[in-house]
Coordinates of C-alpha atoms in Angstrom, one line a residue:
N30 CA 19.9 104.1 36.0
I31 CA 23.5 103.4 36.5
M32 CA 25.8 102.3 33.4
Y33 CA 29.2 100.3 34.3
I34 CA 31.7 100.7 32.0
T35 CA 34.7 98.4 32.0
I36 CA 37.7 99.7 30.4
P37 CA 40.3 97.1 29.2
R38 CA 43.8 97.3 30.8
A39 CA 45.4 98.2 27.5
L40 CA 43.3 101.3 27.4
I41 CA 44.6 102.1 30.8
V42 CA 48.1 101.5 29.9
H43 CA 47.7 103.6 26.6
F44 CA 46.1 106.6 28.7
S45 CA 48.9 106.4 31.3
L46 CA 51.6 106.4 28.6
I47 CA 49.8 109.5 26.8
F48 CA 49.5 111.2 30.3
S49 CA 52.9 110.9 31.1
Q50 CA 54.6 111.9 27.8
A51 CA 53.1 115.1 28.3
F52 CA 55.7 115.6 31.3
G53 CA 58.5 113.8 29.6
L54 CA 58.5 110.8 31.6
Q55 CA 57.1 107.4 30.9
E56 CA 54.8 105.5 33.4
C57 CA 56.6 102.4 34.8
L58 CA 53.7 99.7 34.8
S59 CA 54.4 96.1 35.7
D60 CA 52.6 92.7 36.4
R61 CA 54.6 92.4 39.6
P62 CA 52.5 90.9 42.6
G63 CA 51.2 94.0 44.5
W64 CA 51.4 96.6 41.8
P65 CA 51.4 99.4 41.8
T66 CA 53.3 99.0 44.9
H67 CA 56.7 99.5 44.2
R68 CA 59.9 101.8 44.3
T69 CA 59.8 105.1 43.4
L70 CA 62.6 107.5 42.5
H71 CA 61.6 111.2 43.4
V72 CA 63.4 113.9 41.4
S73 CA 62.8 117.7 41.3
D74 CA 61.0 119.1 38.6
K75 CA 64.0 121.3 37.9
I76 CA 65.4 118.1 36.1
V77 CA 64.4 117.8 32.7
V78 CA 64.4 114.2 31.2
G79 CA 65.7 114.3 27.5
K80 CA 66.3 112.1 24.4
Y81 CA 68.9 109.5 25.7
D82 CA 67.8 110.3 29.6
D83 CA 64.6 108.6 29.1
E84 CA 66.6 105.3 28.5
W85 CA 67.4 105.7 32.3
A86 CA 63.5 105.7 33.1
S87 CA 63.1 102.8 31.0
A88 CA 65.9 100.7 32.6
L89 CA 64.6 101.7 35.9
C90 CA 60.9 100.5 34.8
C91 CA 62.9 97.0 34.1
V92 CA 63.7 96.9 37.8
Y93 CA 60.3 97.8 39.1
T94 CA 61.1 101.3 39.8
H95 CA 58.9 104.5 39.0
V96 CA 60.3 107.9 38.5
E97 CA 58.1 110.6 40.0
V98 CA 58.7 114.5 39.4
S99 CA 57.6 116.7 42.0
S100 CA 57.9 120.4 42.5
S101 CA 58.2 120.0 46.5
I102 CA 61.5 118.0 46.5
D103 CA 64.8 119.6 46.6
S104 CA 67.1 116.5 46.7
P105 CA 66.6 113.1 44.9
I106 CA 65.2 110.4 46.9
L107 CA 64.7 106.5 46.3
E108 CA 61.5 105.5 48.1
L109 CA 61.4 101.5 48.8
Y110 CA 58.7 98.9 48.9
D111 CA 58.6 99.5 52.9
G112 CA 58.2 103.2 52.7
S113 CA 61.9 103.7 53.8
E114 CA 64.2 106.2 51.9
R115 CA 67.6 106.2 50.4
K116 CA 69.7 109.6 49.4
I117 CA 70.6 109.7 45.8
T118 CA 73.1 112.0 44.4
G119 CA 73.8 113.6 41.0
S120 CA 72.8 116.8 39.3
T121 CA 71.5 115.6 36.0
F122 CA 68.9 113.0 35.6
S123 CA 71.2 110.3 34.2
E124 CA 73.8 110.8 37.1
I125 CA 70.8 110.4 39.6
A126 CA 69.2 107.4 37.9
S127 CA 72.6 105.6 37.6
D128 CA 73.3 106.3 41.2
A129 CA 69.7 104.9 42.1
M130 CA 70.3 101.9 39.8
E131 CA 73.6 100.9 41.7
K132 CA 71.8 101.1 45.0
I133 CA 69.0 99.1 44.0
C134 CA 71.1 96.4 42.5
V135 CA 73.0 95.7 45.7
M136 CA 69.8 95.3 47.7
S137 CA 68.5 91.9 48.7
M138 CA 65.1 91.9 46.6
G139 CA 66.9 94.6 44.0
S140 CA 69.8 92.3 43.3
D141 CA 67.3 89.4 42.0
D142 CA 65.6 92.1 40.0
C143 CA 68.7 93.2 38.7
S144 CA 70.0 89.9 37.6
E145 CA 66.7 88.6 36.4
N146 CA 66.0 91.3 34.1
S147 CA 69.3 92.2 32.8
E148 CA 68.3 91.8 29.2
C149 CA 65.6 94.3 29.8
V150 CA 67.8 96.9 31.4
D151 CA 70.5 96.3 28.5
S152 CA 67.8 96.9 25.9
A153 CA 66.9 100.1 27.3
F154 CA 70.0 101.8 26.6
T155 CA 69.9 101.9 22.8
P156 CA 73.3 103.0 21.0
A157 CA 73.4 106.9 20.4
D158 CA 74.4 108.4 17.2
D159 CA 77.9 108.9 16.7
R160 CA 77.5 112.5 17.8
A161 CA 74.9 112.2 20.5
I162 CA 72.1 115.1 20.6
S163 CA 70.1 115.1 23.8
E164 CA 67.5 117.5 25.2
V165 CA 68.2 119.8 28.2
T166 CA 69.5 117.8 31.3
F167 CA 69.8 120.3 34.0
V168 CA 67.3 123.1 34.5
Q169 CA 67.0 125.6 37.5
S170 CA 65.1 128.2 35.8
A171 CA 61.6 128.7 36.5
D172 CA 60.8 129.5 33.1
P173 CA 61.4 127.4 30.3
I174 CA 64.3 128.2 28.0
F175 CA 63.8 125.8 25.1
S176 CA 60.4 125.0 23.7
G177 CA 61.2 121.8 21.5
E178 CA 64.0 119.4 20.3
L179 CA 67.6 120.0 19.2
E180 CA 67.8 119.3 15.4
V181 CA 70.7 118.8 13.0
V182 CA 70.0 121.6 10.3
S183 CA 72.9 120.5 8.2
D184 CA 75.9 118.4 8.3
D185 CA 77.1 119.1 4.7
P186 CA 80.3 117.1 4.1
R187 CA 81.7 120.3 2.9
F188 CA 82.0 121.6 6.5
V189 CA 85.0 121.4 8.3
W190 CA 85.2 123.4 11.7
L191 CA 82.2 125.9 12.0
E192 CA 81.9 129.1 13.9
S193 CA 80.3 132.6 14.6
P194 CA 76.8 131.9 13.1
L195 CA 75.0 135.5 12.8
W196 CA 71.5 135.8 12.1
S197 CA 69.9 138.4 9.9
T198 CA 66.5 139.4 11.3
K199 CA 66.0 141.7 8.1
D200 CA 66.2 139.1 5.5
N201 CA 66.0 135.9 7.5
Y202 CA 69.1 133.9 6.9
L203 CA 71.9 132.6 8.7
L204 CA 75.7 133.4 8.0
F205 CA 78.3 131.2 9.7
S206 CA 82.2 130.8 9.5
D207 CA 84.2 128.0 8.4
V208 CA 87.7 128.4 9.9
K209 CA 89.5 125.3 8.3
W210 CA 87.7 125.2 4.8
E211 CA 90.4 124.7 2.1
D212 CA 90.6 125.7 -1.4
S213 CA 91.8 124.1 -4.5
S214 CA 95.4 124.5 -3.3
N215 CA 94.6 123.0 0.0
N216 CA 95.0 126.3 1.5
T217 CA 92.7 126.7 5.0
C218 CA 91.7 130.1 3.6
G219 CA 88.1 129.5 5.1
M220 CA 84.5 130.1 3.9
V221 CA 81.5 132.2 5.2
W222 CA 78.4 130.0 4.5
K223 CA 74.9 131.1 4.3
Y224 CA 71.5 129.2 5.2
D225 CA 68.0 130.1 4.7
E226 CA 64.8 127.9 4.6
E227 CA 64.2 128.1 0.8
Q228 CA 67.7 127.3 -0.5
G229 CA 69.5 125.8 2.1
V230 CA 73.2 125.9 2.6
Q231 CA 75.3 128.0 -0.1
E232 CA 78.8 129.2 -0.5
F233 CA 78.6 132.8 0.4
L234 CA 82.1 134.1 0.5
R235 CA 85.1 132.1 -0.5
C236 CA 88.6 132.4 1.1
A237 CA 87.2 134.7 3.5
G238 CA 90.0 134.6 5.9
L239 CA 92.1 136.5 3.1
A240 CA 89.4 138.8 1.5
G241 CA 90.6 142.5 1.1
P242 CA 93.8 144.5 0.4
G243 CA 97.0 142.9 1.0
N244 CA 99.0 139.9 0.2
P245 CA 98.3 136.3 2.0
P246 CA 101.0 135.6 4.7
D247 CA 104.1 133.7 3.5
N248 CA 103.3 130.7 5.4
L249 CA 99.8 130.1 4.5
P250 CA 100.3 126.5 3.2
D251 CA 101.2 125.8 6.6
L252 CA 98.1 127.1 8.5
L253 CA 95.5 125.1 10.1
E254 CA 93.1 128.0 10.8
A255 CA 93.7 130.8 8.2
G256 CA 90.0 131.3 7.6
P257 CA 87.3 133.8 9.1
N258 CA 86.1 133.7 12.8
G259 CA 84.0 136.2 14.5
L260 CA 81.0 137.8 12.5
I261 CA 78.7 140.9 13.7
W262 CA 76.5 143.3 11.9
G263 CA 78.3 147.0 12.1
W264 CA 77.2 150.5 12.5
D265 CA 75.3 150.6 9.4
G266 CA 72.7 147.7 10.0
E267 CA 72.5 144.3 8.7
D268 CA 74.1 144.8 5.5
D269 CA 77.4 146.1 7.1
L270 CA 79.3 143.0 8.0
I271 CA 82.3 143.2 10.2
M272 CA 84.4 140.0 10.3
C273 CA 87.6 138.6 12.1
Q274 CA 90.1 136.8 10.0
H275 CA 92.7 134.5 11.3
G276 CA 94.7 134.5 8.1
M277 CA 95.4 138.3 7.8
Q278 CA 95.2 138.5 11.6
R279 CA 93.0 141.6 11.5
I280 CA 89.2 142.9 11.6
V281 CA 87.4 143.8 8.2
R282 CA 84.4 145.5 7.0
F283 CA 82.3 145.2 3.9
D284 CA 78.8 145.4 2.7
V285 CA 77.6 142.0 2.0
G286 CA 75.9 143.2 -1.2
D287 CA 79.3 143.9 -2.6
V288 CA 80.0 139.9 -2.5
S289 CA 79.4 138.4 -5.9
V290 CA 77.0 135.3 -6.5
S291 CA 80.3 133.3 -7.2
G292 CA 81.2 134.1 -3.8
D293 CA 84.3 136.7 -4.4
I294 CA 84.6 140.4 -3.3
T295 CA 87.2 142.8 -4.9
P296 CA 89.6 144.0 -2.4
D297 CA 89.0 147.7 -2.8
R298 CA 85.3 147.0 -1.2
V299 CA 86.9 145.7 2.0
T300 CA 87.9 148.2 4.4
V301 CA 90.6 147.0 7.3
L302 CA 89.6 148.5 10.6
V303 CA 92.1 146.8 13.1
D304 CA 95.6 145.1 11.9
S305 CA 98.0 146.1 14.6
Y306 CA 98.8 147.1 18.0
N307 CA 102.0 149.0 19.3
S308 CA 103.1 149.0 15.5
K309 CA 103.0 144.9 15.6
K310 CA 100.5 142.5 13.8
M311 CA 97.7 141.3 15.9
N312 CA 98.0 137.8 17.2
G313 CA 94.8 136.8 15.4
P314 CA 91.3 138.6 16.3
N315 CA 88.8 135.7 17.0
D316 CA 85.4 137.2 18.6
L317 CA 83.9 140.6 18.7
V318 CA 80.8 142.6 19.7
L319 CA 79.7 146.1 19.1
V320 CA 78.5 148.1 22.2
G321 CA 77.2 151.7 21.1
E322 CA 79.9 153.1 18.8
D323 CA 82.7 150.9 20.3
L324 CA 84.1 147.6 19.0
Y325 CA 85.2 145.0 21.8
F326 CA 87.3 142.2 20.4
T327 CA 89.5 139.2 21.8
D328 CA 93.0 138.6 20.2
P329 CA 94.1 135.0 21.1
P330 CA 96.9 133.1 19.0
F331 CA 94.7 130.2 18.1
G332 CA 94.6 131.2 14.4
L333 CA 98.4 130.7 14.2
Q334 CA 98.1 126.8 14.6
A335 CA 100.4 125.4 12.2
R336 CA 100.3 122.0 10.3
S337 CA 103.9 121.4 10.8
T338 CA 103.6 121.5 14.6
G339 CA 100.7 119.3 14.7
G340 CA 98.5 122.1 15.8
S341 CA 100.4 122.6 19.2
L342 CA 99.0 125.5 21.0
E343 CA 102.2 125.7 22.9
H344 CA 103.5 126.7 19.7
V345 CA 101.3 129.4 18.9
F346 CA 101.9 131.3 22.3
K347 CA 105.8 131.3 21.5
V348 CA 105.4 132.8 18.1
M349 CA 102.6 135.1 18.4
P350 CA 103.6 138.8 17.6
Q351 CA 102.3 140.7 20.6
D352 CA 103.6 140.4 24.0
G353 CA 100.3 139.1 25.4
V354 CA 96.4 138.2 24.8
G355 CA 93.5 140.2 25.9
V356 CA 90.5 142.5 25.3
Y357 CA 90.7 145.6 23.0
I358 CA 88.5 148.2 22.2
M359 CA 88.2 150.1 19.0
K360 CA 86.7 153.5 19.4
G361 CA 83.8 153.7 16.7
E362 CA 84.2 157.4 16.2
M363 CA 87.4 156.9 14.5
R364 CA 86.0 154.0 11.8
N365 CA 86.3 156.4 9.1
E366 CA 89.9 156.8 9.6
A367 CA 90.6 153.0 9.6
P368 CA 92.7 151.2 10.2
V369 CA 92.8 152.2 13.8
T370 CA 95.0 151.5 16.7
P371 CA 92.7 150.0 19.4
T372 CA 93.2 150.3 23.2
R373 CA 94.0 147.0 25.4
V374 CA 91.4 147.1 28.4
L375 CA 92.0 143.8 29.7
D376 CA 95.5 141.9 29.6
L377 CA 94.6 138.3 30.2
S378 CA 98.1 136.8 29.7
K379 CA 99.1 133.9 31.8
P380 CA 102.5 131.9 32.0
Y381 CA 100.8 128.9 30.7
V382 CA 98.4 128.1 27.6
E383 CA 95.4 130.0 27.8
G384 CA 93.7 132.8 26.0
P385 CA 90.2 134.7 25.7
N386 CA 87.9 133.3 23.0
G387 CA 84.5 134.6 22.9
I388 CA 83.4 137.9 24.1
T389 CA 80.2 139.8 24.7
V390 CA 79.3 142.9 27.0
T391 CA 76.0 142.9 29.2
S392 CA 73.5 145.6 29.5
N393 CA 75.0 146.7 32.8
G394 CA 78.6 147.2 31.1
N395 CA 80.3 143.8 32.2
I396 CA 82.7 142.3 30.0
V397 CA 82.0 138.6 29.6
V398 CA 84.8 136.6 28.1
S399 CA 85.1 132.7 27.6
I400 CA 88.5 131.7 28.6
T401 CA 90.0 128.7 26.5
N402 CA 92.2 126.3 28.9
F403 CA 91.9 122.8 28.3
T404 CA 92.7 121.9 32.2
D405 CA 90.4 124.9 33.5
P406 CA 87.7 125.7 30.9
R407 CA 85.6 128.7 32.3
V408 CA 83.9 132.0 31.8
E409 CA 85.2 135.2 33.5
V410 CA 83.0 138.7 34.1
Y411 CA 85.0 141.6 34.3
S412 CA 83.6 144.9 36.1
K413 CA 84.8 148.3 35.6
S414 CA 85.4 150.7 38.4
G415 CA 86.7 154.0 37.7
D416 CA 89.4 153.7 34.8
S417 CA 90.0 150.0 35.6
W418 CA 88.4 146.5 35.0
S419 CA 88.6 143.6 37.5
L420 CA 87.3 140.3 37.7
S421 CA 84.1 140.2 39.5
Q422 CA 82.7 136.6 38.6
R423 CA 83.8 133.3 37.3
M424 CA 81.2 130.9 35.7
E425 CA 82.2 127.2 35.6
T426 CA 81.6 124.7 32.7
P427 CA 81.8 121.2 34.6
Y428 CA 80.4 119.0 31.8
R429 CA 82.5 117.1 29.6
I430 CA 81.8 115.3 26.2
E431 CA 80.3 111.7 26.8
G432 CA 80.6 108.9 24.2
N433 CA 82.5 108.2 21.1
F434 CA 84.1 111.8 21.4
S435 CA 84.8 111.7 25.0
S436 CA 88.4 112.1 24.2
F437 CA 87.8 115.7 22.7
P438 CA 89.4 118.3 24.8
P439 CA 87.0 120.4 27.3
L440 CA 86.8 123.5 24.9
T441 CA 85.2 126.8 26.0
D442 CA 84.7 128.8 23.0
G443 CA 82.0 131.4 21.6
L444 CA 79.1 132.7 23.4
T445 CA 76.1 135.1 22.8
Y446 CA 74.0 137.5 25.0
S447 CA 70.2 137.7 24.7
P448 CA 69.4 141.0 26.5
D449 CA 65.7 140.7 26.3
R450 CA 65.7 137.4 28.0
E451 CA 68.8 138.2 30.2
L452 CA 70.7 135.2 29.3
L453 CA 74.1 134.1 28.2
F454 CA 74.4 131.1 26.2
V455 CA 77.9 129.6 26.4
A456 CA 79.5 126.8 24.0
G457 CA 81.5 124.9 26.2
P458 CA 82.6 121.2 27.0
G459 CA 79.7 119.0 26.1
G460 CA 77.3 121.2 24.9
I461 CA 75.7 125.0 25.6
Y462 CA 75.8 126.1 29.1
V463 CA 72.8 128.9 30.1
F464 CA 73.5 131.4 32.5
S465 CA 71.8 134.4 34.1
S466 CA 73.3 137.6 32.8
V467 CA 72.1 139.2 36.0
T468 CA 73.2 136.8 38.9
F469 CA 75.7 134.6 36.5
E470 CA 73.8 131.4 37.8
R471 CA 73.9 128.4 35.5
L472 CA 70.3 127.9 34.7
S473 CA 70.6 125.1 32.2
F474 CA 72.8 122.8 30.0
L475 CA 72.0 121.3 26.8
R476 CA 74.2 118.3 25.8
I477 CA 75.4 117.8 22.5
D478 CA 78.6 115.7 23.0
D479 CA 80.6 117.1 20.4
L480 CA 83.2 120.0 20.2
T481 CA 80.8 123.0 20.3
S482 CA 82.2 126.3 19.1
N483 CA 79.6 128.8 19.0
C484 CA 76.0 130.1 19.2
E485 CA 73.6 132.7 18.2
V486 CA 70.1 133.7 19.0
G487 CA 67.8 134.4 15.9
G488 CA 64.6 133.7 14.3
G489 CA 63.2 132.2 17.0
Y490 CA 66.1 129.6 17.5
L491 CA 69.4 129.1 19.2
W492 CA 71.7 128.5 16.3
I493 CA 74.6 126.4 17.2
T494 CA 77.9 125.3 15.6
A495 CA 79.2 122.2 16.8
N496 CA 82.3 120.8 15.0
S497 CA 81.3 120.3 11.2
R498 CA 77.5 120.4 12.0
L499 CA 74.9 123.5 12.1
L500 CA 72.5 122.8 14.7
R501 CA 69.3 124.6 16.2
I502 CA 66.9 124.4 19.0
P503 CA 63.7 126.6 19.4
L504 CA 63.5 129.4 22.1
A505 CA 60.7 129.7 24.6
D506 CA 59.7 133.4 24.0
K507 CA 60.9 135.8 26.7
K508 CA 57.7 135.3 28.9
G509 CA 58.2 131.5 29.0
S510 CA 55.4 130.7 26.6
T511 CA 56.0 127.4 24.5
P512 CA 53.0 127.2 22.3
S513 CA 54.9 125.0 20.1
S514 CA 56.4 122.7 22.6
D515 CA 56.2 119.1 22.9
A516 CA 54.8 118.9 26.1
N517 CA 51.6 121.3 24.9
R518 CA 51.6 118.9 21.7
Y519 CA 51.2 115.8 23.8
K520 CA 48.7 117.4 26.3
Q521 CA 46.6 118.1 23.1
I522 CA 47.0 114.5 21.8
F523 CA 46.1 113.1 25.3
W524 CA 42.7 115.1 25.3
E525 CA 42.1 114.3 21.9
K526 CA 42.5 110.7 22.6
I527 CA 40.5 110.7 25.8
T528 CA 37.5 112.1 23.9
F529 CA 37.9 109.6 20.8
C530 CA 38.2 106.5 23.4
C531 CA 35.3 107.7 25.7
M532 CA 33.0 108.2 22.5
L533 CA 34.1 104.5 21.4
L534 CA 33.3 103.1 24.7
L535 CA 29.8 104.8 24.6
I536 CA 29.1 103.2 21.4
L537 CA 30.2 99.8 22.2
N538 CA 28.3 99.9 25.2

């Protein structure tokens, strides 16, 4: 006995959509004569379509063009009705799809398709939020890096300019700086915020840029960024906080348990680790990393930006107390004799506005420094030979902010190193760049389209400070497994719906 089952077209479309969602792309179906023969845009599986790139796939559907992902293709190709091919350019899906759309719309049949379906194309592009967030847009890594969508953890209206997230593995909370938070006198003395899942965002340490011994600087009312910046855990573990202070141009250390519930700490509970070099005040320690016993840090003058000069960076390089900018090391064995005079190991001074910002040190001893230069944003790697350090690698940050905030400068800022994953996460122009810490090849780019200041790995997430928002995205584990990813969730939904519909059809027949 043979039982014939007729499946309605609606169910075919439904199944197709579920199946394609598992791979992040929608299936392009149409009633055009000759369907399913249509144009096909072939792209590599190294390209990952994200939240706003999906709009490009929808727009291509409007002009009868399907997107097909393949692991066997290196360069994107547009296959036409007659089987001929056109080469397509671009490194992200949106760039590739845009180029394909331009080529389609100047072809004889394509021109008619584009004009007849212009409303469909326009409606495919929905307005992004004021500060767009999209999924990964460029991937070369064989293993997945992220396992879910980027989310806004908090955009608390009290936030001003967030920096330096720091995760506590011991107690499952996040600390992060606010360099421009103002007190009741409108002084930008800064804040250290705290976030945990149960209580959300809380004030942790008020006026953190001035905490500890000593009087505030005389020009405090004129400073734009007198708050705290870099935060790391110290020699004694996760209660031992080391903090850069722009306002006091120094690095301090204290126990988080000494901070009161009202967000204050008595000056005598704060130890000044570093405040001068060659008998002159530091420019303004910005970021730091503990390597064994030794403390590495950058010392640009960015914290000296003044209200009276409109935050001019040219001005801060003229008034900085040191004769240059660079990377310093404080010997950890001297920490009980603080304040300690550090050693300058890298002189990164240039005859133009440029300075070191974020810093880390890889497991093989390379110093990785992000360089803030609005005409040449980049990351530099320095290797040691004998007693000297030399530039060995340069990592580019080529993308730029798009959309409503495209006028913001191309800022390369903080970075973090994940040694178990052998990855470097860099906050740069347009979002987060992911590099291999072994080959220094760019593996991924996470588009955020806002000024992105810093990031931190912790609790299964990459935490990101972007202007006045705290973001996070779940990380795949270091073996590449993504048990909670959207792809796996869609696959599960697919098989559940297949089972349900088959049972329904059997009952109906």
